[in-house]
PDB file of C-alpha atoms in Angstrom:
ATOM      1  CA  ARG A 235      -8.288 -27.862   6.840  1.00  0.00           C
ATOM      2  CA  ILE A 236     -11.170 -29.772   5.144  1.00  0.00           C
ATOM      3  CA  VAL A 237     -13.641 -27.012   6.027  1.00  0.00           C
ATOM      4  CA  SER A 238     -11.300 -24.426   4.541  1.00  0.00           C
ATOM      5  CA  ILE A 239     -11.081 -26.281   1.227  1.00  0.00           C
ATOM      6  CA  VAL A 240     -14.864 -26.667   1.047  1.00  0.00           C
ATOM      7  CA  ASN A 241     -15.391 -22.951   1.584  1.00  0.00           C
ATOM      8  CA  ILE A 242     -12.691 -22.036  -0.924  1.00  0.00           C
ATOM      9  CA  MET A 243     -14.614 -23.926  -3.594  1.00  0.00           C
ATOM     10  CA  GLN A 244     -17.892 -22.017  -3.183  1.00  0.00           C
ATOM     11  CA  THR A 245     -19.226 -19.075  -5.165  1.00  0.00           C
ATOM     12  CA  ARG A 246     -22.858 -18.207  -5.783  1.00  0.00           C
ATOM     13  CA  ASN A 247     -22.333 -18.765  -9.497  1.00  0.00           C
ATOM     14  CA  PRO A 248     -22.019 -22.516 -10.115  1.00  0.00           C
ATOM     15  CA  PHE A 249     -20.294 -21.824 -13.427  1.00  0.00           C
ATOM     16  CA  MET A 250     -17.542 -19.668 -11.923  1.00  0.00           C
ATOM     17  CA  THR A 251     -14.600 -20.973  -9.912  1.00  0.00           C
ATOM     18  CA  PRO A 252     -13.302 -19.009  -6.924  1.00  0.00           C
ATOM     19  CA  ASP A 253     -10.187 -18.066  -8.891  1.00  0.00           C
ATOM     20  CA  GLN A 254     -12.334 -16.780 -11.758  1.00  0.00           C
ATOM     21  CA  TYR A 255     -14.487 -14.791  -9.347  1.00  0.00           C
ATOM     22  CA  LEU A 256     -11.484 -13.146  -7.690  1.00  0.00           C
ATOM     23  CA  GLN A 257      -9.852 -12.377 -11.034  1.00  0.00           C
ATOM     24  CA  ASN A 258     -13.080 -10.700 -12.131  1.00  0.00           C
ATOM     25  CA  VAL A 259     -13.120  -8.567  -8.969  1.00  0.00           C
ATOM     26  CA  ILE A 260      -9.509  -7.570  -9.659  1.00  0.00           C
ATOM     27  CA  ARG A 261     -10.358  -6.647 -13.245  1.00  0.00           C
ATOM     28  CA  ILE A 262     -13.223  -4.394 -12.149  1.00  0.00           C
ATOM     29  CA  LYS A 263     -11.505  -2.799  -9.156  1.00  0.00           C
ATOM     30  CA  SER A 264      -7.938  -2.287 -10.449  1.00  0.00           C
ATOM     31  CA  HIS A 265      -6.647   0.892 -12.069  1.00  0.00           C
ATOM     32  CA  ILE A 266      -3.714   1.688 -14.316  1.00  0.00           C
ATOM     33  CA  PRO A 267      -1.776   4.559 -12.710  1.00  0.00           C
ATOM     34  CA  LEU A 268      -0.870   7.687 -14.614  1.00  0.00           C
ATOM     35  CA  GLN A 269       2.715   8.198 -15.684  1.00  0.00           C
ATOM     36  CA  VAL A 270       4.552  11.212 -14.269  1.00  0.00           C
ATOM     37  CA  THR A 271       4.545  12.812 -17.725  1.00  0.00           C
ATOM     38  CA  ASP A 272       0.759  12.520 -18.148  1.00  0.00           C
ATOM     39  CA  TYR A 273      -0.781  15.927 -18.889  1.00  0.00           C
ATOM     40  CA  ARG A 274      -3.272  15.451 -16.032  1.00  0.00           C
ATOM     41  CA  LEU A 275      -0.371  15.708 -13.591  1.00  0.00           C
ATOM     42  CA  ASN A 276       1.242  18.764 -15.182  1.00  0.00           C
ATOM     43  CA  ASN A 277      -0.300  21.244 -12.739  1.00  0.00           C
ATOM     44  CA  ILE A 278       0.752  19.349  -9.635  1.00  0.00           C
ATOM     45  CA  THR A 279       4.247  18.473 -10.879  1.00  0.00           C
ATOM     46  CA  GLY A 280       4.737  22.095 -11.911  1.00  0.00           C
ATOM     47  CA  LEU A 281       3.816  23.260  -8.422  1.00  0.00           C
ATOM     48  CA  ILE A 282       6.208  20.712  -6.881  1.00  0.00           C
ATOM     49  CA  LYS A 283       9.060  21.954  -9.064  1.00  0.00           C
ATOM     50  CA  THR A 284       8.373  25.531  -8.023  1.00  0.00           C
ATOM     51  CA  TRP A 285       8.183  24.544  -4.340  1.00  0.00           C
ATOM     52  CA  ALA A 286      11.391  22.456  -4.367  1.00  0.00           C
ATOM     53  CA  GLY A 287      13.426  24.707  -6.639  1.00  0.00           C
ATOM     54  CA  SER A 288      17.049  23.708  -7.091  1.00  0.00           C
ATOM     55  CA  TYR A 289      16.794  21.079  -4.333  1.00  0.00           C
ATOM     56  CA  LEU A 290      14.572  18.809  -6.433  1.00  0.00           C
ATOM     57  CA  ARG A 291      16.323  15.606  -7.501  1.00  0.00           C
ATOM     58  CA  GLU A 292      13.399  13.884  -9.238  1.00  0.00           C
ATOM     59  CA  ILE A 293       9.690  13.148  -9.194  1.00  0.00           C
ATOM     60  CA  LYS A 294       8.772   9.525  -9.831  1.00  0.00           C
ATOM     61  CA  LEU A 295       6.031   6.990  -9.314  1.00  0.00           C
ATOM     62  CA  SER A 296       6.081   5.232  -5.964  1.00  0.00           C
ATOM     63  CA  GLY A 297       3.891   3.055  -3.770  1.00  0.00           C
ATOM     64  CA  SER A 298       1.036   1.186  -5.397  1.00  0.00           C
ATOM     65  CA  SER A 299       1.480   3.122  -8.646  1.00  0.00           C
ATOM     66  CA  ALA A 300       5.055   1.965  -9.187  1.00  0.00           C
ATOM     67  CA  LYS A 301       4.138  -1.580  -8.112  1.00  0.00           C
ATOM     68  CA  ASN A 302       1.055  -1.688 -10.383  1.00  0.00           C
ATOM     69  CA  VAL A 303      -1.351  -2.661  -7.585  1.00  0.00           C
ATOM     70  CA  VAL A 304      -3.651   0.372  -7.523  1.00  0.00           C
ATOM     71  CA  VAL A 305      -7.256  -0.470  -6.623  1.00  0.00           C
ATOM     72  CA  SER A 306     -10.493   1.516  -6.274  1.00  0.00           C
ATOM     73  CA  GLY A 307     -10.606   3.798  -3.252  1.00  0.00           C
ATOM     74  CA  GLU A 308      -6.869   4.503  -3.239  1.00  0.00           C
ATOM     75  CA  ALA A 309      -5.003   7.433  -4.679  1.00  0.00           C
ATOM     76  CA  ASP A 310      -5.013   7.252  -8.464  1.00  0.00           C
ATOM     77  CA  THR A 311      -1.317   8.053  -8.517  1.00  0.00           C
ATOM     78  CA  ASP A 312       1.509   8.002  -5.949  1.00  0.00           C
ATOM     79  CA  LEU A 313       4.336  10.471  -6.557  1.00  0.00           C
ATOM     80  CA  PHE A 314       7.624  10.341  -4.693  1.00  0.00           C
ATOM     81  CA  ILE A 315       9.431  13.680  -4.429  1.00  0.00           C
ATOM     82  CA  SER A 316      13.149  13.069  -4.032  1.00  0.00           C
ATOM     83  CA  LEU A 317      14.998  16.070  -2.594  1.00  0.00           C
ATOM     84  CA  LYS A 318      18.773  16.421  -2.619  1.00  0.00           C
ATOM     85  CA  SER A 319      20.719  15.615   0.523  1.00  0.00           C
ATOM     86  CA  ASP A 320      21.779  19.235   0.981  1.00  0.00           C
ATOM     87  CA  THR A 321      18.191  20.469   1.277  1.00  0.00           C
ATOM     88  CA  PRO A 322      18.513  22.734   4.340  1.00  0.00           C
ATOM     89  CA  GLN A 323      15.071  22.212   5.912  1.00  0.00           C
ATOM     90  CA  ASP A 324      14.413  19.382   8.345  1.00  0.00           C
ATOM     91  CA  LEU A 325      11.924  16.663   7.389  1.00  0.00           C
ATOM     92  CA  LYS A 326       8.982  18.064   9.338  1.00  0.00           C
ATOM     93  CA  THR A 327       9.459  21.492   7.791  1.00  0.00           C
ATOM     94  CA  ILE A 328       9.663  19.936   4.320  1.00  0.00           C
ATOM     95  CA  PHE A 329       6.447  17.983   4.873  1.00  0.00           C
ATOM     96  CA  GLU A 330       4.529  20.903   6.353  1.00  0.00           C
ATOM     97  CA  SER A 331       5.761  23.440   3.807  1.00  0.00           C
ATOM     98  CA  LEU A 332       4.605  21.221   0.932  1.00  0.00           C
ATOM     99  CA  ALA A 333       1.173  20.936   2.533  1.00  0.00           C
ATOM    100  CA  THR A 334       1.059  24.715   2.968  1.00  0.00           C
ATOM    101  CA  LYS A 335       2.140  25.306  -0.646  1.00  0.00           C
ATOM    102  CA  LEU A 336      -0.677  23.076  -1.870  1.00  0.00           C
ATOM    103  CA  GLN A 337      -3.261  24.826   0.278  1.00  0.00           C
ATOM    104  CA  GLN A 338      -2.070  28.274  -0.783  1.00  0.00           C
ATOM    105  CA  ASN A 339      -2.653  27.243  -4.379  1.00  0.00           C
ATOM    106  CA  GLY A 340      -6.159  25.951  -3.786  1.00  0.00           C
ATOM    107  CA  TYR A 341      -5.423  22.234  -3.537  1.00  0.00           C
ATOM    108  CA  PRO A 342      -7.156  20.142  -0.861  1.00  0.00           C
ATOM    109  CA  VAL A 343      -4.803  18.549   1.669  1.00  0.00           C
ATOM    110  CA  SER A 344      -5.167  15.402   3.745  1.00  0.00           C
ATOM    111  CA  LYS A 345      -2.117  14.269   5.705  1.00  0.00           C
ATOM    112  CA  ARG A 346      -1.307  10.542   5.773  1.00  0.00           C
ATOM    113  CA  THR A 347       1.500   8.743   7.587  1.00  0.00           C
ATOM    114  CA  VAL A 348       4.274   9.727   5.159  1.00  0.00           C
ATOM    115  CA  ALA A 349       2.150  11.207   2.362  1.00  0.00           C
ATOM    116  CA  ILE A 350       0.106  14.280   1.612  1.00  0.00           C
ATOM    117  CA  GLN A 351      -3.031  13.453  -0.366  1.00  0.00           C
ATOM    118  CA  THR A 352      -4.459  16.021  -2.741  1.00  0.00           C
ATOM    119  CA  GLN A 353      -6.494  16.206  -5.954  1.00  0.00           C
ATOM    120  CA  SER A 354      -5.798  17.693  -9.365  1.00  0.00           C
ATOM    121  CA  ASN A 355      -7.675  17.357 -12.661  1.00  0.00           C
ATOM    122  CA  GLY A 356      -9.996  14.770 -11.168  1.00  0.00           C
ATOM    123  CA  GLN A 357      -7.077  12.656  -9.950  1.00  0.00           C
ATOM    124  CA  LYS A 358      -6.495  11.703  -6.314  1.00  0.00           C
ATOM    125  CA  ILE A 359      -2.746  11.987  -5.753  1.00  0.00           C
ATOM    126  CA  ASP A 360      -0.512  10.976  -2.848  1.00  0.00           C
ATOM    127  CA  LEU A 361       2.692  13.005  -2.558  1.00  0.00           C
ATOM    128  CA  VAL A 362       5.576  11.590  -0.512  1.00  0.00           C
ATOM    129  CA  PRO A 363       8.490  13.992   0.048  1.00  0.00           C
ATOM    130  CA  GLY A 364      11.818  12.504   1.052  1.00  0.00           C
ATOM    131  CA  LYS A 365      15.403  13.659   1.423  1.00  0.00           C
ATOM    132  CA  VAL A 366      18.269  11.638  -0.051  1.00  0.00           C
ATOM    133  CA  GLN A 367      20.675  10.460   2.608  1.00  0.00           C
ATOM    134  CA  SER A 368      24.127  11.877   2.047  1.00  0.00           C
ATOM    135  CA  GLY A 369      26.363   9.463   0.138  1.00  0.00           C
ATOM    136  CA  PHE A 370      23.484   7.323  -1.132  1.00  0.00           C
ATOM    137  CA  GLN A 371      21.284   7.355  -4.224  1.00  0.00           C
ATOM    138  CA  ASN A 372      18.183   5.368  -3.307  1.00  0.00           C
ATOM    139  CA  TRP A 373      18.086   5.734   0.474  1.00  0.00           C
ATOM    140  CA  HIS A 374      15.782   8.470   1.730  1.00  0.00           C
ATOM    141  CA  SER A 375      14.651   9.906   5.032  1.00  0.00           C
ATOM    142  CA  LEU A 376      10.886  10.407   5.333  1.00  0.00           C
ATOM    143  CA  TYR A 377       8.800  12.284   7.877  1.00  0.00           C
ATOM    144  CA  ASN A 378       6.207  10.262   9.783  1.00  0.00           C
ATOM    145  CA  SER A 379       3.378  12.711  10.459  1.00  0.00           C
ATOM    146  CA  ASP A 380       1.666  10.256  12.837  1.00  0.00           C
ATOM    147  CA  THR A 381       4.580  10.045  15.263  1.00  0.00           C
ATOM    148  CA  GLY A 382       6.548  13.202  14.458  1.00  0.00           C
ATOM    149  CA  ASN A 383       9.644  11.072  13.933  1.00  0.00           C
ATOM    150  CA  TRP A 384      11.589  10.263  10.783  1.00  0.00           C
ATOM    151  CA  LEU A 385      12.326   6.952   9.134  1.00  0.00           C
ATOM    152  CA  GLN A 386      14.982   5.731   6.748  1.00  0.00           C
ATOM    153  CA  THR A 387      13.990   3.534   3.832  1.00  0.00           C
ATOM    154  CA  ASN A 388      14.775   2.484   0.264  1.00  0.00           C
ATOM    155  CA  ILE A 389      11.742   3.092  -1.940  1.00  0.00           C
ATOM    156  CA  ASP A 390      13.201   1.245  -4.930  1.00  0.00           C
ATOM    157  CA  GLU A 391      13.835  -1.916  -2.905  1.00  0.00           C
ATOM    158  CA  HIS A 392      10.167  -1.989  -1.864  1.00  0.00           C
ATOM    159  CA  ILE A 393       9.018  -1.527  -5.443  1.00  0.00           C
ATOM    160  CA  ASN A 394      11.280  -4.241  -6.850  1.00  0.00           C
ATOM    161  CA  ALA A 395      10.404  -6.712  -4.080  1.00  0.00           C
ATOM    162  CA  VAL A 396       6.696  -6.457  -4.919  1.00  0.00           C
ATOM    163  CA  LYS A 397       7.064  -6.381  -8.707  1.00  0.00           C
ATOM    164  CA  ASN A 398       9.221  -9.520  -8.611  1.00  0.00           C
ATOM    165  CA  SER A 399       7.203 -11.365  -5.961  1.00  0.00           C
ATOM    166  CA  GLY A 400       4.639 -13.096  -8.173  1.00  0.00           C
ATOM    167  CA  ARG A 401       2.007 -12.079  -5.582  1.00  0.00           C
ATOM    168  CA  LEU A 402       0.448  -9.052  -7.296  1.00  0.00           C
ATOM    169  CA  ASP A 403      -3.034 -10.573  -7.541  1.00  0.00           C
ATOM    170  CA  GLU A 404      -3.051 -11.584  -3.880  1.00  0.00           C
ATOM    171  CA  ILE A 405      -2.007  -8.037  -2.955  1.00  0.00           C
ATOM    172  CA  ARG A 406      -4.770  -6.561  -5.102  1.00  0.00           C
ATOM    173  CA  VAL A 407      -7.404  -8.842  -3.566  1.00  0.00           C
ATOM    174  CA  LEU A 408      -6.335  -8.024   0.005  1.00  0.00           C
ATOM    175  CA  LYS A 409      -6.378  -4.312  -0.706  1.00  0.00           C
ATOM    176  CA  ILE A 410      -9.864  -4.626  -2.180  1.00  0.00           C
ATOM    177  CA  TRP A 411     -10.886  -6.719   0.852  1.00  0.00           C
ATOM    178  CA  CYS A 412      -9.772  -3.907   3.153  1.00  0.00           C
ATOM    179  CA  LYS A 413     -11.812  -1.369   1.185  1.00  0.00           C
ATOM    180  CA  CYS A 414     -14.882  -3.634   1.278  1.00  0.00           C
ATOM    181  CA  HIS A 415     -14.710  -3.910   5.069  1.00  0.00           C
ATOM    182  CA  ALA A 416     -13.504  -0.345   5.820  1.00  0.00           C
ATOM    183  CA  LEU A 417     -10.230  -1.517   7.362  1.00  0.00           C
ATOM    184  CA  LYS A 418      -7.171   0.681   7.657  1.00  0.00           C
ATOM    185  CA  PHE A 419      -4.216  -1.360   6.446  1.00  0.00           C
ATOM    186  CA  PRO A 420      -1.278   0.464   4.784  1.00  0.00           C
ATOM    187  CA  SER A 421      -0.206  -1.036   1.472  1.00  0.00           C
ATOM    188  CA  LEU A 422       3.393  -1.741   2.481  1.00  0.00           C
ATOM    189  CA  TYR A 423       2.186  -3.552   5.593  1.00  0.00           C
ATOM    190  CA  ILE A 424      -0.237  -5.645   3.489  1.00  0.00           C
ATOM    191  CA  GLU A 425       2.532  -6.597   1.086  1.00  0.00           C
ATOM    192  CA  LEU A 426       4.962  -7.727   3.775  1.00  0.00           C
ATOM    193  CA  ILE A 427       2.291  -9.698   5.642  1.00  0.00           C
ATOM    194  CA  ILE A 428       1.359 -11.477   2.399  1.00  0.00           C
ATOM    195  CA  PHE A 429       5.000 -12.413   1.842  1.00  0.00           C
ATOM    196  CA  GLU A 430       5.060 -13.888   5.350  1.00  0.00           C
ATOM    197  CA  ALA A 431       1.751 -15.722   4.993  1.00  0.00           C
ATOM    198  CA  LEU A 432       2.594 -17.209   1.593  1.00  0.00           C
ATOM    199  CA  TYR A 433       6.233 -18.065   2.207  1.00  0.00           C
ATOM    200  CA  ASN A 434       6.968 -21.258   0.232  1.00  0.00           C
ATOM    201  CA  LYS A 435       3.330 -21.465  -0.921  1.00  0.00           C
ATOM    202  CA  ASN A 436       2.524 -22.200  -4.553  1.00  0.00           C
ATOM    203  CA  LYS A 437       1.661 -19.482  -7.021  1.00  0.00           C
ATOM    204  CA  GLY A 438      -1.223 -19.659  -9.467  1.00  0.00           C
ATOM    205  CA  GLN A 439      -3.794 -20.677  -6.821  1.00  0.00           C
ATOM    206  CA  LEU A 440      -5.329 -17.329  -5.999  1.00  0.00           C
ATOM    207  CA  ALA A 441      -8.353 -18.376  -3.920  1.00  0.00           C
ATOM    208  CA  ILE A 442      -6.374 -20.848  -1.817  1.00  0.00           C
ATOM    209  CA  ASN A 443      -3.675 -18.244  -1.218  1.00  0.00           C
ATOM    210  CA  VAL A 444      -6.143 -15.527  -0.226  1.00  0.00           C
ATOM    211  CA  TRP A 445      -7.747 -18.007   2.179  1.00  0.00           C
ATOM    212  CA  THR A 446      -4.298 -18.753   3.628  1.00  0.00           C
ATOM    213  CA  ILE A 447      -3.684 -15.032   4.108  1.00  0.00           C
ATOM    214  CA  LEU A 448      -6.989 -14.614   5.949  1.00  0.00           C
ATOM    215  CA  GLU A 449      -6.061 -17.502   8.252  1.00  0.00           C
ATOM    216  CA  TYR A 450      -2.716 -15.844   8.914  1.00  0.00           C
ATOM    217  CA  LEU A 451      -4.413 -12.531   9.685  1.00  0.00           C
ATOM    218  CA  ARG A 452      -6.785 -14.252  12.091  1.00  0.00           C
ATOM    219  CA  ASP A 453      -4.162 -16.319  13.899  1.00  0.00           C
ATOM    220  CA  LYS A 454      -0.730 -14.679  13.673  1.00  0.00           C
ATOM    221  CA  PHE A 455      -0.971 -11.098  12.509  1.00  0.00           C
ATOM    222  CA  VAL A 456      -1.675  -9.048  15.631  1.00  0.00           C
ATOM    223  CA  ASP A 457       1.599  -9.765  17.449  1.00  0.00           C
ATOM    224  CA  LYS A 458       3.787 -10.369  14.388  1.00  0.00           C
ATOM    225  CA  ARG A 459       6.897  -8.179  14.232  1.00  0.00           C
ATOM    226  CA  ILE A 460       7.345  -6.778  10.719  1.00  0.00           C
ATOM    227  CA  GLU A 461      10.560  -4.990   9.762  1.00  0.00           C
ATOM    228  CA  ASP A 462      11.192  -2.757   6.802  1.00  0.00           C
ATOM    229  CA  PRO A 463      13.059  -5.131   4.432  1.00  0.00           C
ATOM    230  CA  SER A 464      15.442  -2.338   3.506  1.00  0.00           C
ATOM    231  CA  ASN A 465      16.090  -1.255   7.111  1.00  0.00           C
ATOM    232  CA  SER A 466      15.769  -3.722   9.984  1.00  0.00           C
ATOM    233  CA  ASN A 467      15.799  -0.846  12.495  1.00  0.00           C
ATOM    234  CA  ASN A 468      12.516   0.409  11.065  1.00  0.00           C
ATOM    235  CA  ILE A 469       9.874  -1.752  12.787  1.00  0.00           C
ATOM    236  CA  LEU A 470       6.793  -1.075  10.672  1.00  0.00           C
ATOM    237  CA  SER A 471       4.491  -3.093  12.908  1.00  0.00           C
ATOM    238  CA  ASP A 472       5.244  -0.740  15.810  1.00  0.00           C
ATOM    239  CA  TYR A 473       3.647   2.329  14.270  1.00  0.00           C
ATOM    240  CA  LEU A 474       1.756   1.702  11.021  1.00  0.00           C
ATOM    241  CA  LEU A 475      -1.293   0.416  12.928  1.00  0.00           C
ATOM    242  CA  THR A 476      -2.451   0.487  16.530  1.00  0.00           C
ATOM    243  CA  LYS A 477      -3.116  -2.711  18.455  1.00  0.00           C
ATOM    244  CA  GLN A 478      -6.851  -2.026  18.155  1.00  0.00           C
ATOM    245  CA  GLN A 479      -6.618  -1.616  14.379  1.00  0.00           C
ATOM    246  CA  LYS A 480      -4.697  -4.889  14.097  1.00  0.00           C
ATOM    247  CA  GLU A 481      -7.277  -6.665  16.214  1.00  0.00           C
ATOM    248  CA  ALA A 482     -10.065  -5.307  14.002  1.00  0.00           C
ATOM    249  CA  ILE A 483      -8.335  -6.785  10.953  1.00  0.00           C
ATOM    250  CA  ALA A 484      -7.909 -10.144  12.703  1.00  0.00           C
ATOM    251  CA  ARG A 485     -11.566 -10.217  13.756  1.00  0.00           C
ATOM    252  CA  LYS A 486     -12.792  -9.408  10.274  1.00  0.00           C
ATOM    253  CA  ALA A 487     -10.555 -12.093   8.785  1.00  0.00           C
ATOM    254  CA  GLY A 488     -12.051 -14.608  11.236  1.00  0.00           C
ATOM    255  CA  GLU A 489     -15.579 -13.556  10.285  1.00  0.00           C
ATOM    256  CA  CYS A 490     -14.820 -13.902   6.591  1.00  0.00           C
ATOM    257  CA  LEU A 491     -13.408 -17.392   7.062  1.00  0.00           C
ATOM    258  CA  LYS A 492     -16.881 -18.425   8.249  1.00  0.00           C
ATOM    259  CA  ALA A 493     -18.602 -17.027   5.155  1.00  0.00           C
ATOM    260  CA  GLN A 494     -20.419 -19.424   2.842  1.00  0.00           C
ATOM    261  CA  PHE A 495     -19.563 -17.695  -0.410  1.00  0.00           C
ATOM    262  CA  TRP A 496     -16.619 -15.688  -1.753  1.00  0.00           C
ATOM    263  CA  GLU A 497     -19.094 -12.946  -2.647  1.00  0.00           C
ATOM    264  CA  ASN A 498     -19.477 -12.322   1.117  1.00  0.00           C
ATOM    265  CA  ILE A 499     -15.716 -11.913   1.554  1.00  0.00           C
ATOM    266  CA  VAL A 500     -14.669  -9.614  -1.276  1.00  0.00           C
ATOM    267  CA  TRP A 501     -16.693  -7.870  -3.945  1.00  0.00           C
TER     268      TRP A 501
END
């Protein structure tokens, strides 16, 4: 552990502590998400309302936008489209018909695991359609375009868990780290792994905590079972990343732990 502490204390700037360096990276690379009512989203929200019609329950911020952990390279805004439980189409049809509606109206479409990414007014936007489960308010069924299956989850529980975690800076740094090293690592997966890695660890020690997370990624991540905290039957680690993608993350974490300066780890 002595080597770890020595490395944690090194930056190229002798007048800047590791915590100060990481906070500066966060300041430069973080973004404030748009609110749903922002005029720059009017075109896309208008199209969604037309597409959903009377089955629309609400459009609200979700994902990194609702959790306030948006960083460079991600969608500028994440919008969750909540459809009423009596929406007649199945989840795949809902997902595909939204993508088609966007394309028919001249919007670019890129399909993610549960989201459709598009652009409007210079904004990169992730749209996540979900159907309310009958008898519930915050539980939704989502279509997983990678597997063709559906999953059940509680979006609000995820948002509140992150916002109340006291780990927002660690999440931001790890997301930036992934962008720096071209690693695929879904945000929800990052968040839950950080909660595991920093369980019972002190807050307010950003560099030490990020180092601890990298050690966890190197040593324990690949085979770690991670469940959706709002649905234990939804095993996120089974489908969010392949074994090869997990191993790539673990290898890169190991390489970074050998770096001399923080500037070689995240920038």
